[in-house]
PDB file of C-alpha atoms in Angstrom:
ATOM      1  CA  MET A   1       0.000   0.000   0.000  1.00  0.00           C
ATOM      2  CA  GLU A   2       1.206   3.479  -0.734  1.00  0.00           C
ATOM      3  CA  ILE A   3       0.475   4.849   2.715  1.00  0.00           C
ATOM      4  CA  PHE A   4       3.302   2.922   4.387  1.00  0.00           C
ATOM      5  CA  LYS A   5       5.900   4.437   2.115  1.00  0.00           C
ATOM      6  CA  ILE A   6       4.492   7.899   2.745  1.00  0.00           C
ATOM      7  CA  ILE A   7       4.592   7.472   6.518  1.00  0.00           C
ATOM      8  CA  GLY A   8       8.136   6.123   6.237  1.00  0.00           C
ATOM      9  CA  VAL A   9       9.366   9.093   4.244  1.00  0.00           C
ATOM     10  CA  GLY A  10       7.568  11.497   6.579  1.00  0.00           C
ATOM     11  CA  LEU A  11       9.129  10.077   9.727  1.00  0.00           C
ATOM     12  CA  LEU A  12      12.502   9.903   8.022  1.00  0.00           C
ATOM     13  CA  THR A  13      12.281  13.605   7.157  1.00  0.00           C
ATOM     14  CA  CYS A  14      11.330  14.508  10.725  1.00  0.00           C
ATOM     15  CA  VAL A  15      14.246  12.566  12.195  1.00  0.00           C
ATOM     16  CA  LEU A  16      16.688  14.023   9.696  1.00  0.00           C
ATOM     17  CA  SER A  17      15.454  17.542  10.318  1.00  0.00           C
ATOM     18  CA  ILE A  18      15.999  17.104  14.055  1.00  0.00           C
ATOM     19  CA  ILE A  19      19.545  15.847  13.461  1.00  0.00           C
ATOM     20  CA  ILE A  20      20.360  18.662  11.081  1.00  0.00           C
ATOM     21  CA  LYS A  21      18.829  21.244  13.442  1.00  0.00           C
ATOM     22  CA  GLN A  22      21.746  20.747  15.836  1.00  0.00           C
ATOM     23  CA  ILE A  23      24.474  20.635  13.211  1.00  0.00           C
ATOM     24  CA  LYS A  24      23.356  23.253  10.698  1.00  0.00           C
ATOM     25  CA  PRO A  25      20.024  25.001  11.536  1.00  0.00           C
ATOM     26  CA  GLU A  26      19.718  26.674   8.113  1.00  0.00           C
ATOM     27  CA  PHE A  27      19.160  23.362   6.298  1.00  0.00           C
ATOM     28  CA  ASN A  28      16.289  22.275   8.531  1.00  0.00           C
ATOM     29  CA  ILE A  29      13.590  24.075   6.564  1.00  0.00           C
ATOM     30  CA  ILE A  30      14.953  22.863   3.221  1.00  0.00           C
ATOM     31  CA  ILE A  31      14.817  19.244   4.339  1.00  0.00           C
ATOM     32  CA  LEU A  32      11.202  19.713   5.479  1.00  0.00           C
ATOM     33  CA  LEU A  33      10.372  21.310   2.136  1.00  0.00           C
ATOM     34  CA  CYS A  34      11.915  18.502   0.084  1.00  0.00           C
ATOM     35  CA  GLY A  35      10.258  15.852   2.262  1.00  0.00           C
ATOM     36  CA  GLY A  36       6.872  17.476   1.717  1.00  0.00           C
ATOM     37  CA  ILE A  37       7.425  17.637  -2.036  1.00  0.00           C
ATOM     38  CA  ILE A  38       8.441  13.966  -2.179  1.00  0.00           C
ATOM     39  CA  ILE A  39       5.348  12.869  -0.245  1.00  0.00           C
ATOM     40  CA  LEU A  40       3.217  14.984  -2.551  1.00  0.00           C
ATOM     41  CA  PHE A  41       4.701  13.421  -5.652  1.00  0.00           C
ATOM     42  CA  MET A  42       3.789   9.962  -4.398  1.00  0.00           C
ATOM     43  CA  VAL A  43       0.063  10.715  -4.458  1.00  0.00           C
ATOM     44  CA  LEU A  44      -0.117  13.209  -7.314  1.00  0.00           C
ATOM     45  CA  ASP A  45      -0.610  10.677 -10.107  1.00  0.00           C
ATOM     46  CA  GLN A  46      -3.634   9.152  -8.353  1.00  0.00           C
ATOM     47  CA  LEU A  47      -5.121  12.648  -8.323  1.00  0.00           C
ATOM     48  CA  LYS A  48      -4.819  12.627 -12.118  1.00  0.00           C
ATOM     49  CA  ASN A  49      -7.210   9.628 -12.366  1.00  0.00           C
ATOM     50  CA  VAL A  50      -9.684  11.365 -10.047  1.00  0.00           C
ATOM     51  CA  PHE A  51      -9.714  14.460 -12.267  1.00  0.00           C
ATOM     52  CA  ASP A  52     -10.206  12.407 -15.452  1.00  0.00           C
ATOM     53  CA  TYR A  53     -13.152  10.678 -13.764  1.00  0.00           C
ATOM     54  CA  PHE A  54     -14.650  14.038 -12.823  1.00  0.00           C
ATOM     55  CA  LEU A  55     -14.108  15.231 -16.376  1.00  0.00           C
ATOM     56  CA  THR A  56     -16.161  12.371 -17.830  1.00  0.00           C
ATOM     57  CA  ILE A  57     -18.993  13.110 -15.382  1.00  0.00           C
ATOM     58  CA  PHE A  58     -18.794  16.820 -16.107  1.00  0.00           C
ATOM     59  CA  SER A  59     -18.917  16.298 -19.871  1.00  0.00           C
ATOM     60  CA  LYS A  60     -22.313  14.587 -19.452  1.00  0.00           C
ATOM     61  CA  THR A  61     -23.847  17.851 -18.152  1.00  0.00           C
ATOM     62  CA  ASN A  62     -24.245  20.499 -20.841  1.00  0.00           C
ATOM     63  CA  MET A  63     -22.309  23.160 -18.893  1.00  0.00           C
ATOM     64  CA  ASP A  64     -19.292  24.678 -20.661  1.00  0.00           C
ATOM     65  CA  TYR A  65     -15.789  23.410 -20.003  1.00  0.00           C
ATOM     66  CA  SER A  66     -14.389  26.657 -18.527  1.00  0.00           C
ATOM     67  CA  LEU A  67     -16.299  26.111 -15.267  1.00  0.00           C
ATOM     68  CA  PHE A  68     -14.514  22.828 -14.667  1.00  0.00           C
ATOM     69  CA  VAL A  69     -11.161  24.431 -15.489  1.00  0.00           C
ATOM     70  CA  SER A  70     -11.700  27.247 -13.003  1.00  0.00           C
ATOM     71  CA  VAL A  71     -12.719  24.747 -10.320  1.00  0.00           C
ATOM     72  CA  LEU A  72      -9.424  22.925 -10.926  1.00  0.00           C
ATOM     73  CA  LYS A  73      -7.532  26.211 -10.774  1.00  0.00           C
ATOM     74  CA  VAL A  74      -9.145  27.065  -7.452  1.00  0.00           C
ATOM     75  CA  LEU A  75      -8.098  23.659  -6.134  1.00  0.00           C
ATOM     76  CA  GLY A  76      -4.527  24.130  -7.309  1.00  0.00           C
ATOM     77  CA  VAL A  77      -4.177  27.625  -5.922  1.00  0.00           C
ATOM     78  CA  GLY A  78      -5.735  26.556  -2.627  1.00  0.00           C
ATOM     79  CA  TYR A  79      -3.380  23.660  -2.248  1.00  0.00           C
ATOM     80  CA  LEU A  80      -0.260  25.638  -3.142  1.00  0.00           C
ATOM     81  CA  THR A  81      -1.046  28.442  -0.687  1.00  0.00           C
ATOM     82  CA  GLU A  82      -1.643  25.889   2.078  1.00  0.00           C
ATOM     83  CA  PHE A  83       1.659  24.209   1.215  1.00  0.00           C
ATOM     84  CA  ALA A  84       3.561  27.507   1.342  1.00  0.00           C
ATOM     85  CA  ASN A  85       1.803  28.539   4.543  1.00  0.00           C
ATOM     86  CA  SER A  86       2.772  25.341   6.348  1.00  0.00           C
ATOM     87  CA  ILE A  87       6.395  25.757   5.236  1.00  0.00           C
ATOM     88  CA  CYS A  88       6.455  29.358   6.504  1.00  0.00           C
ATOM     89  CA  VAL A  89       4.918  28.354   9.839  1.00  0.00           C
ATOM     90  CA  ASP A  90       7.486  25.565  10.153  1.00  0.00           C
ATOM     91  CA  SER A  91      10.344  27.936   9.592  1.00  0.00           C
ATOM     92  CA  GLY A  92       9.033  30.149  12.377  1.00  0.00           C
ATOM     93  CA  SER A  93       7.702  33.135  10.434  1.00  0.00           C
ATOM     94  CA  ALA A  94       3.965  32.654  10.777  1.00  0.00           C
ATOM     95  CA  SER A  95       3.248  36.220   9.674  1.00  0.00           C
ATOM     96  CA  ILE A  96       4.534  35.547   6.160  1.00  0.00           C
ATOM     97  CA  GLY A  97       2.350  32.449   6.069  1.00  0.00           C
ATOM     98  CA  GLU A  98      -0.677  34.552   6.996  1.00  0.00           C
ATOM     99  CA  LYS A  99       0.090  36.981   4.185  1.00  0.00           C
ATOM    100  CA  ILE A 100       0.316  34.105   1.721  1.00  0.00           C
ATOM    101  CA  LEU A 101      -3.027  32.776   2.968  1.00  0.00           C
ATOM    102  CA  ILE A 102      -4.726  36.149   2.511  1.00  0.00           C
ATOM    103  CA  ALA A 103      -3.270  36.523  -0.984  1.00  0.00           C
ATOM    104  CA  GLY A 104      -4.401  33.003  -1.868  1.00  0.00           C
ATOM    105  CA  LYS A 105      -7.935  33.729  -0.671  1.00  0.00           C
ATOM    106  CA  ILE A 106      -8.100  36.857  -2.804  1.00  0.00           C
ATOM    107  CA  ILE A 107      -6.847  34.972  -5.877  1.00  0.00           C
ATOM    108  CA  ILE A 108      -9.352  32.180  -5.281  1.00  0.00           C
ATOM    109  CA  PHE A 109     -12.126  34.742  -4.921  1.00  0.00           C
ATOM    110  CA  CYS A 110     -11.234  36.290  -8.263  1.00  0.00           C
ATOM    111  CA  LEU A 111     -11.049  32.849  -9.884  1.00  0.00           C
ATOM    112  CA  ALA A 112     -14.445  31.849  -8.499  1.00  0.00           C
ATOM    113  CA  LEU A 113     -16.295  34.908  -9.822  1.00  0.00           C
ATOM    114  CA  PRO A 114     -17.330  33.364 -13.198  1.00  0.00           C
ATOM    115  CA  ILE A 115     -18.708  30.317 -11.375  1.00  0.00           C
ATOM    116  CA  VAL A 116     -20.871  32.524  -9.173  1.00  0.00           C
ATOM    117  CA  THR A 117     -22.186  34.543 -12.117  1.00  0.00           C
ATOM    118  CA  ASN A 118     -22.996  31.308 -13.957  1.00  0.00           C
ATOM    119  CA  LEU A 119     -24.873  30.037 -10.904  1.00  0.00           C
ATOM    120  CA  ILE A 120     -26.869  33.246 -10.634  1.00  0.00           C
ATOM    121  CA  ASP A 121     -27.817  33.057 -14.325  1.00  0.00           C
ATOM    122  CA  LEU A 122     -29.038  29.479 -13.780  1.00  0.00           C
ATOM    123  CA  ILE A 123     -31.158  30.567 -10.804  1.00  0.00           C
ATOM    124  CA  ILE A 124     -32.661  33.463 -12.726  1.00  0.00           C
ATOM    125  CA  GLU A 125     -33.590  31.120 -15.580  1.00  0.00           C
ATOM    126  CA  MET A 126     -35.377  28.785 -13.175  1.00  0.00           C
ATOM    127  CA  LEU A 127     -37.441  31.590 -11.642  1.00  0.00           C
ATOM    128  CA  PRO A 128     -40.952  31.866 -13.202  1.00  0.00           C
TER     129      PRO A 128
ATOM    130  CA  MET B   1       9.953   9.796  -6.634  1.00  0.00           C
ATOM    131  CA  ASP B   2      13.321   8.928  -5.069  1.00  0.00           C
ATOM    132  CA  TYR B   3      13.782  10.085  -1.535  1.00  0.00           C
ATOM    133  CA  SER B   4      17.578  10.066  -1.736  1.00  0.00           C
ATOM    134  CA  ILE B   5      17.594  13.822  -2.061  1.00  0.00           C
ATOM    135  CA  ILE B   6      16.835  14.201   1.648  1.00  0.00           C
ATOM    136  CA  PHE B   7      19.995  12.267   2.447  1.00  0.00           C
ATOM    137  CA  LYS B   8      21.958  14.371  -0.017  1.00  0.00           C
ATOM    138  CA  ILE B   9      20.894  17.573   1.701  1.00  0.00           C
ATOM    139  CA  ALA B  10      21.626  16.167   5.155  1.00  0.00           C
ATOM    140  CA  GLY B  11      25.032  14.979   3.947  1.00  0.00           C
ATOM    141  CA  ILE B  12      25.908  18.359   2.467  1.00  0.00           C
ATOM    142  CA  GLY B  13      24.818  20.016   5.699  1.00  0.00           C
ATOM    143  CA  ILE B  14      27.041  17.812   7.828  1.00  0.00           C
ATOM    144  CA  LEU B  15      29.900  18.201   5.359  1.00  0.00           C
ATOM    145  CA  THR B  16      29.786  22.002   5.395  1.00  0.00           C
ATOM    146  CA  ALA B  17      29.634  21.985   9.194  1.00  0.00           C
ATOM    147  CA  VAL B  18      32.721  19.769   9.413  1.00  0.00           C
ATOM    148  CA  VAL B  19      34.653  21.672   6.755  1.00  0.00           C
ATOM    149  CA  SER B  20      33.961  25.046   8.328  1.00  0.00           C
ATOM    150  CA  GLN B  21      34.934  23.663  11.744  1.00  0.00           C
ATOM    151  CA  ILE B  22      38.256  22.392  10.407  1.00  0.00           C
ATOM    152  CA  LEU B  23      38.953  25.639   8.599  1.00  0.00           C
ATOM    153  CA  LYS B  24      38.263  27.574  11.801  1.00  0.00           C
ATOM    154  CA  ASN B  25      40.695  25.405  13.744  1.00  0.00           C
ATOM    155  CA  ILE B  26      43.438  25.980  11.140  1.00  0.00           C
ATOM    156  CA  GLY B  27      42.842  29.672  11.623  1.00  0.00           C
ATOM    157  CA  LYS B  28      41.345  30.549   8.192  1.00  0.00           C
ATOM    158  CA  ASP B  29      38.033  31.975   9.430  1.00  0.00           C
ATOM    159  CA  GLU B  30      37.076  33.848   6.253  1.00  0.00           C
ATOM    160  CA  ILE B  31      37.394  30.685   4.124  1.00  0.00           C
ATOM    161  CA  ALA B  32      35.193  28.901   6.674  1.00  0.00           C
ATOM    162  CA  THR B  33      32.373  31.402   6.129  1.00  0.00           C
ATOM    163  CA  ILE B  34      32.802  31.035   2.361  1.00  0.00           C
ATOM    164  CA  ALA B  35      32.625  27.262   2.695  1.00  0.00           C
ATOM    165  CA  THR B  36      29.375  27.528   4.649  1.00  0.00           C
ATOM    166  CA  LEU B  37      27.972  29.856   1.996  1.00  0.00           C
ATOM    167  CA  VAL B  38      28.915  27.410  -0.755  1.00  0.00           C
ATOM    168  CA  GLY B  39      27.168  24.604   1.131  1.00  0.00           C
ATOM    169  CA  VAL B  40      24.020  26.659   1.562  1.00  0.00           C
ATOM    170  CA  VAL B  41      24.012  27.628  -2.130  1.00  0.00           C
ATOM    171  CA  VAL B  42      24.393  24.025  -3.287  1.00  0.00           C
ATOM    172  CA  VAL B  43      21.519  22.915  -1.069  1.00  0.00           C
ATOM    173  CA  LEU B  44      19.376  25.772  -2.293  1.00  0.00           C
ATOM    174  CA  LEU B  45      20.023  24.715  -5.897  1.00  0.00           C
ATOM    175  CA  LEU B  46      18.900  21.168  -5.081  1.00  0.00           C
ATOM    176  CA  ALA B  47      15.770  22.497  -3.401  1.00  0.00           C
ATOM    177  CA  MET B  48      15.175  24.788  -6.380  1.00  0.00           C
ATOM    178  CA  ASN B  49      15.089  21.827  -8.742  1.00  0.00           C
ATOM    179  CA  MET B  50      12.571  20.079  -6.492  1.00  0.00           C
ATOM    180  CA  ILE B  51      10.325  23.141  -6.282  1.00  0.00           C
ATOM    181  CA  ASN B  52      10.521  23.680 -10.026  1.00  0.00           C
ATOM    182  CA  GLU B  53       9.468  20.099 -10.672  1.00  0.00           C
ATOM    183  CA  LEU B  54       6.597  20.488  -8.198  1.00  0.00           C
ATOM    184  CA  PHE B  55       5.321  23.641  -9.883  1.00  0.00           C
ATOM    185  CA  GLU B  56       5.518  22.037 -13.347  1.00  0.00           C
ATOM    186  CA  THR B  57       3.449  19.039 -12.291  1.00  0.00           C
ATOM    187  CA  ILE B  58       0.955  21.243 -10.457  1.00  0.00           C
ATOM    188  CA  LYS B  59       0.592  23.373 -13.597  1.00  0.00           C
ATOM    189  CA  GLN B  60      -0.133  20.362 -15.784  1.00  0.00           C
ATOM    190  CA  LEU B  61      -2.421  18.729 -13.251  1.00  0.00           C
ATOM    191  CA  PHE B  62      -4.547  21.698 -12.189  1.00  0.00           C
ATOM    192  CA  LEU B  63      -4.501  23.342 -15.632  1.00  0.00           C
ATOM    193  CA  ILE B  64      -3.035  26.545 -14.199  1.00  0.00           C
ATOM    194  CA  TYR B  65      -1.272  28.402 -17.024  1.00  0.00           C
TER     195      TYR B  65
END
């Protein structure tokens, strides 16, 4: 199962980051970053199958393709900002992480605007 | 995804610590600081490759252009 490898790599990164914290504190955050990226890569290809499955379902409805693309974009932006925020909090500067979170929320809000307008048009059509 | 890169970074970290310690004992302090800088730069380059690869896959996967 994939989960055992992920847990192994995660614990390995934690142990190594503790060791390196004594010897050379600057490299601690880089090891945490690379460990996170490696764990992410292990599950990223399964995400691809999930998105293809959603695409087939979405193509059955007659809505246009750009909605699905913006939903994916919102997902990507959300995940990346969370990733950056956790790295910043790990390295001790939580304020930078907060700034990244606020910026990510604003970007997601701008990305989600077409979806909201589409929803409102649908509702108006349904009204008598 | 190979997880050997974590060991590489840890190894470079330990190596720079040892090298700078030795250089300090010999008495060449300025070379010791340069050695630490070189170690940090090498590790940053490794991390840069990882981050670049992450962003490329995220771009393809989430259709962010």
